[in-house]
PDB file of C-alpha atoms in Angstrom:
ATOM      1  CA  MET A 612      22.400 -67.064 -36.415  1.00 47.00           C
ATOM      2  CA  SER A 613      25.529 -65.333 -35.206  1.00 63.00           C
ATOM      3  CA  PHE A 614      28.869 -67.001 -34.743  1.00 70.00           C
ATOM      4  CA  GLY A 615      31.133 -66.629 -31.772  1.00 80.00           C
ATOM      5  CA  THR A 616      34.890 -66.162 -32.059  1.00 85.00           C
ATOM      6  CA  GLU A 617      35.586 -69.889 -31.775  1.00 88.00           C
ATOM      7  CA  ASP A 618      33.022 -70.668 -34.472  1.00 88.00           C
ATOM      8  CA  ILE A 619      34.570 -68.100 -36.805  1.00 91.00           C
ATOM      9  CA  GLN A 620      38.044 -69.479 -36.187  1.00 93.00           C
ATOM     10  CA  ALA A 621      36.809 -73.013 -36.907  1.00 95.00           C
ATOM     11  CA  VAL A 622      35.156 -71.983 -40.186  1.00 95.00           C
ATOM     12  CA  VAL A 623      38.232 -70.021 -41.260  1.00 96.00           C
ATOM     13  CA  ALA A 624      40.533 -72.958 -40.458  1.00 97.00           C
ATOM     14  CA  TYR A 625      38.240 -75.350 -42.321  1.00 97.00           C
ATOM     15  CA  ARG A 626      38.081 -73.153 -45.431  1.00 97.00           C
ATOM     16  CA  LYS A 627      41.853 -72.628 -45.438  1.00 98.00           C
ATOM     17  CA  GLU A 628      42.387 -76.381 -45.253  1.00 98.00           C
ATOM     18  CA  LYS A 629      39.813 -76.893 -48.001  1.00 98.00           C
ATOM     19  CA  ALA A 630      41.540 -74.249 -50.161  1.00 98.00           C
ATOM     20  CA  TYR A 631      44.893 -76.026 -50.007  1.00 98.00           C
ATOM     21  CA  ALA A 632      43.308 -79.452 -50.572  1.00 98.00           C
ATOM     22  CA  THR A 633      41.439 -78.073 -53.572  1.00 98.00           C
ATOM     23  CA  MET A 634      44.652 -76.591 -54.977  1.00 98.00           C
ATOM     24  CA  LYS A 635      46.181 -80.058 -54.694  1.00 98.00           C
ATOM     25  CA  GLU A 636      43.214 -81.390 -56.667  1.00 98.00           C
ATOM     26  CA  ALA A 637      43.929 -78.749 -59.335  1.00 98.00           C
ATOM     27  CA  GLU A 638      47.544 -79.892 -59.524  1.00 98.00           C
ATOM     28  CA  ASP A 639      46.373 -83.498 -59.848  1.00 98.00           C
ATOM     29  CA  MET A 640      44.068 -82.473 -62.705  1.00 98.00           C
ATOM     30  CA  VAL A 641      46.982 -80.707 -64.425  1.00 98.00           C
ATOM     31  CA  ALA A 642      49.090 -83.849 -64.073  1.00 98.00           C
ATOM     32  CA  THR A 643      46.360 -85.887 -65.765  1.00 98.00           C
ATOM     33  CA  GLU A 644      45.623 -83.171 -68.342  1.00 98.00           C
ATOM     34  CA  HIS A 645      42.038 -82.580 -67.247  1.00 97.00           C
ATOM     35  CA  TRP A 646      42.204 -78.877 -68.059  1.00 97.00           C
ATOM     36  CA  ASN A 647      38.583 -77.892 -67.381  1.00 95.00           C
ATOM     37  CA  LEU A 648      38.674 -79.567 -63.990  1.00 96.00           C
ATOM     38  CA  ALA A 649      42.017 -77.934 -63.215  1.00 97.00           C
ATOM     39  CA  ILE A 650      40.550 -74.487 -63.933  1.00 97.00           C
ATOM     40  CA  GLN A 651      37.532 -75.237 -61.798  1.00 97.00           C
ATOM     41  CA  ARG A 652      39.606 -76.460 -58.856  1.00 98.00           C
ATOM     42  CA  MET A 653      42.021 -73.501 -59.109  1.00 98.00           C
ATOM     43  CA  TYR A 654      39.085 -71.113 -58.873  1.00 98.00           C
ATOM     44  CA  TYR A 655      37.501 -72.940 -55.962  1.00 98.00           C
ATOM     45  CA  ALA A 656      40.798 -73.045 -54.078  1.00 98.00           C
ATOM     46  CA  CYS A 657      40.927 -69.253 -54.285  1.00 98.00           C
ATOM     47  CA  PHE A 658      37.222 -68.930 -53.501  1.00 98.00           C
ATOM     48  CA  TYR A 659      37.592 -70.956 -50.290  1.00 98.00           C
ATOM     49  CA  MET A 660      40.608 -68.908 -49.188  1.00 98.00           C
ATOM     50  CA  ALA A 661      38.967 -65.592 -50.121  1.00 98.00           C
ATOM     51  CA  SER A 662      35.822 -66.518 -48.241  1.00 97.00           C
ATOM     52  CA  ALA A 663      37.959 -67.492 -45.238  1.00 97.00           C
ATOM     53  CA  LEU A 664      39.580 -64.052 -45.435  1.00 97.00           C
ATOM     54  CA  LEU A 665      36.224 -62.297 -45.542  1.00 97.00           C
ATOM     55  CA  ILE A 666      34.838 -64.336 -42.656  1.00 95.00           C
ATOM     56  CA  SER A 667      37.973 -63.710 -40.596  1.00 95.00           C
ATOM     57  CA  LYS A 668      37.368 -59.962 -40.965  1.00 94.00           C
ATOM     58  CA  GLY A 669      33.656 -60.121 -40.162  1.00 92.00           C
ATOM     59  CA  MET A 670      32.545 -59.744 -43.775  1.00 93.00           C
ATOM     60  CA  ARG A 671      30.182 -61.883 -45.791  1.00 89.00           C
ATOM     61  CA  ALA A 672      29.427 -62.344 -49.451  1.00 91.00           C
ATOM     62  CA  HIS A 673      26.431 -64.363 -50.590  1.00 91.00           C
ATOM     63  CA  THR A 674      27.515 -64.917 -54.191  1.00 94.00           C
ATOM     64  CA  HIS A 675      30.701 -65.594 -56.111  1.00 95.00           C
ATOM     65  CA  ASN A 676      30.519 -62.099 -57.601  1.00 94.00           C
ATOM     66  CA  GLY A 677      29.947 -60.793 -54.093  1.00 95.00           C
ATOM     67  CA  VAL A 678      33.333 -62.187 -53.080  1.00 96.00           C
ATOM     68  CA  VAL A 679      34.904 -60.350 -56.036  1.00 95.00           C
ATOM     69  CA  GLY A 680      33.212 -57.149 -54.909  1.00 95.00           C
ATOM     70  CA  GLN A 681      34.263 -57.515 -51.279  1.00 96.00           C
ATOM     71  CA  LEU A 682      37.860 -58.198 -52.288  1.00 96.00           C
ATOM     72  CA  GLY A 683      37.855 -55.087 -54.454  1.00 96.00           C
ATOM     73  CA  LEU A 684      36.207 -52.849 -51.890  1.00 96.00           C
ATOM     74  CA  ASN A 685      38.059 -53.995 -48.798  1.00 96.00           C
ATOM     75  CA  PHE A 686      41.433 -55.231 -50.003  1.00 97.00           C
ATOM     76  CA  ILE A 687      42.347 -54.048 -53.499  1.00 97.00           C
ATOM     77  CA  SER A 688      41.182 -50.464 -53.022  1.00 96.00           C
ATOM     78  CA  LYS A 689      43.212 -50.309 -49.799  1.00 96.00           C
ATOM     79  CA  GLY A 690      46.361 -51.713 -51.416  1.00 96.00           C
ATOM     80  CA  LEU A 691      46.258 -54.973 -49.456  1.00 96.00           C
ATOM     81  CA  LEU A 692      45.871 -56.931 -52.691  1.00 97.00           C
ATOM     82  CA  THR A 693      47.208 -55.757 -56.035  1.00 97.00           C
ATOM     83  CA  LYS A 694      45.010 -55.040 -59.019  1.00 97.00           C
ATOM     84  CA  GLU A 695      46.754 -57.936 -60.758  1.00 97.00           C
ATOM     85  CA  GLU A 696      45.720 -60.282 -57.956  1.00 97.00           C
ATOM     86  CA  GLY A 697      42.164 -59.020 -58.244  1.00 97.00           C
ATOM     87  CA  ARG A 698      42.202 -59.541 -61.996  1.00 97.00           C
ATOM     88  CA  LEU A 699      43.541 -63.073 -61.512  1.00 98.00           C
ATOM     89  CA  TYR A 700      40.726 -63.908 -59.110  1.00 97.00           C
ATOM     90  CA  SER A 701      38.139 -62.498 -61.533  1.00 97.00           C
ATOM     91  CA  ARG A 702      39.731 -64.339 -64.448  1.00 97.00           C
ATOM     92  CA  LEU A 703      39.633 -67.626 -62.551  1.00 97.00           C
ATOM     93  CA  LEU A 704      35.942 -67.069 -61.833  1.00 97.00           C
ATOM     94  CA  GLN A 705      35.166 -66.288 -65.465  1.00 96.00           C
ATOM     95  CA  ASN A 706      37.193 -69.284 -66.631  1.00 96.00           C
ATOM     96  CA  ARG A 707      35.339 -71.544 -64.216  1.00 95.00           C
ATOM     97  CA  ILE A 708      31.998 -70.294 -65.537  1.00 95.00           C
ATOM     98  CA  THR A 709      33.136 -70.746 -69.139  1.00 94.00           C
ATOM     99  CA  GLY A 710      34.367 -74.275 -68.505  1.00 91.00           C
ATOM    100  CA  ASP A 711      31.238 -75.267 -66.621  1.00 90.00           C
ATOM    101  CA  TYR A 712      28.545 -73.770 -68.835  1.00 92.00           C
ATOM    102  CA  ASN A 713      29.785 -73.263 -72.403  1.00 91.00           C
ATOM    103  CA  ASP A 714      29.028 -76.132 -74.729  1.00 89.00           C
ATOM    104  CA  PHE A 715      31.755 -77.263 -77.096  1.00 89.00           C
ATOM    105  CA  PHE A 716      34.468 -75.432 -75.184  1.00 90.00           C
ATOM    106  CA  ASP A 717      37.479 -76.981 -73.521  1.00 94.00           C
ATOM    107  CA  PHE A 718      40.525 -75.423 -71.961  1.00 96.00           C
ATOM    108  CA  ALA A 719      43.973 -76.526 -73.104  1.00 96.00           C
ATOM    109  CA  SER A 720      47.326 -76.692 -71.398  1.00 97.00           C
ATOM    110  CA  GLU A 721      48.306 -73.243 -72.681  1.00 97.00           C
ATOM    111  CA  ASP A 722      45.231 -71.786 -70.946  1.00 97.00           C
ATOM    112  CA  VAL A 723      45.865 -73.473 -67.620  1.00 97.00           C
ATOM    113  CA  LEU A 724      49.596 -73.830 -67.040  1.00 98.00           C
ATOM    114  CA  PRO A 725      50.377 -70.068 -66.985  1.00 98.00           C
ATOM    115  CA  LEU A 726      47.769 -69.632 -64.217  1.00 98.00           C
ATOM    116  CA  LEU A 727      49.056 -72.378 -61.940  1.00 98.00           C
ATOM    117  CA  GLU A 728      51.878 -70.547 -60.146  1.00 98.00           C
ATOM    118  CA  PRO A 729      50.051 -67.201 -59.900  1.00 98.00           C
ATOM    119  CA  THR A 730      47.120 -69.070 -58.341  1.00 98.00           C
ATOM    120  CA  ARG A 731      49.419 -70.704 -55.791  1.00 98.00           C
ATOM    121  CA  GLN A 732      50.836 -67.276 -54.949  1.00 98.00           C
ATOM    122  CA  LEU A 733      47.365 -65.742 -54.620  1.00 98.00           C
ATOM    123  CA  LEU A 734      46.415 -68.458 -52.133  1.00 98.00           C
ATOM    124  CA  LEU A 735      49.485 -67.672 -50.052  1.00 98.00           C
ATOM    125  CA  THR A 736      48.777 -63.939 -50.187  1.00 98.00           C
ATOM    126  CA  LEU A 737      45.174 -64.402 -49.087  1.00 98.00           C
ATOM    127  CA  ASP A 738      46.331 -66.714 -46.290  1.00 98.00           C
ATOM    128  CA  ARG A 739      48.861 -64.110 -45.107  1.00 97.00           C
ATOM    129  CA  LEU A 740      46.119 -61.480 -45.023  1.00 97.00           C
ATOM    130  CA  ILE A 741      44.020 -63.732 -42.800  1.00 96.00           C
ATOM    131  CA  ASN A 742      46.893 -63.971 -40.350  1.00 91.00           C
ATOM    132  CA  GLN A 743      48.125 -60.376 -40.372  1.00 88.00           C
ATOM    133  CA  LEU A 744      45.148 -58.078 -40.361  1.00 63.00           C
TER     134      LEU A 744
END
């Protein structure tokens, strides 16, 4: 099934809205010291915004690692995202996987708090790329 321009715009708008709502959930989890959930929500906020970016540019990724690859190939390699931003996205993904699947492992405040502001900034950067390219 192919999407028309209006469909693409609707999906992009929905995912952007979902990204910001999910970042708010991450902040709520930080406030209540639910560190694993905060990590998970921070990753998903970026995932929703990154997928909105890819969709807005006519690209698709079918896996979480596929999104990482598309960001690297189409945005980091072209200087539209920094290597640090790419590493942050990858780190959030790996942290989410660790928190979800590793038994007897829990994140702590010192793992999560330093990532909060960089994650907010990455969301804004991805959003700007949606609007400017």
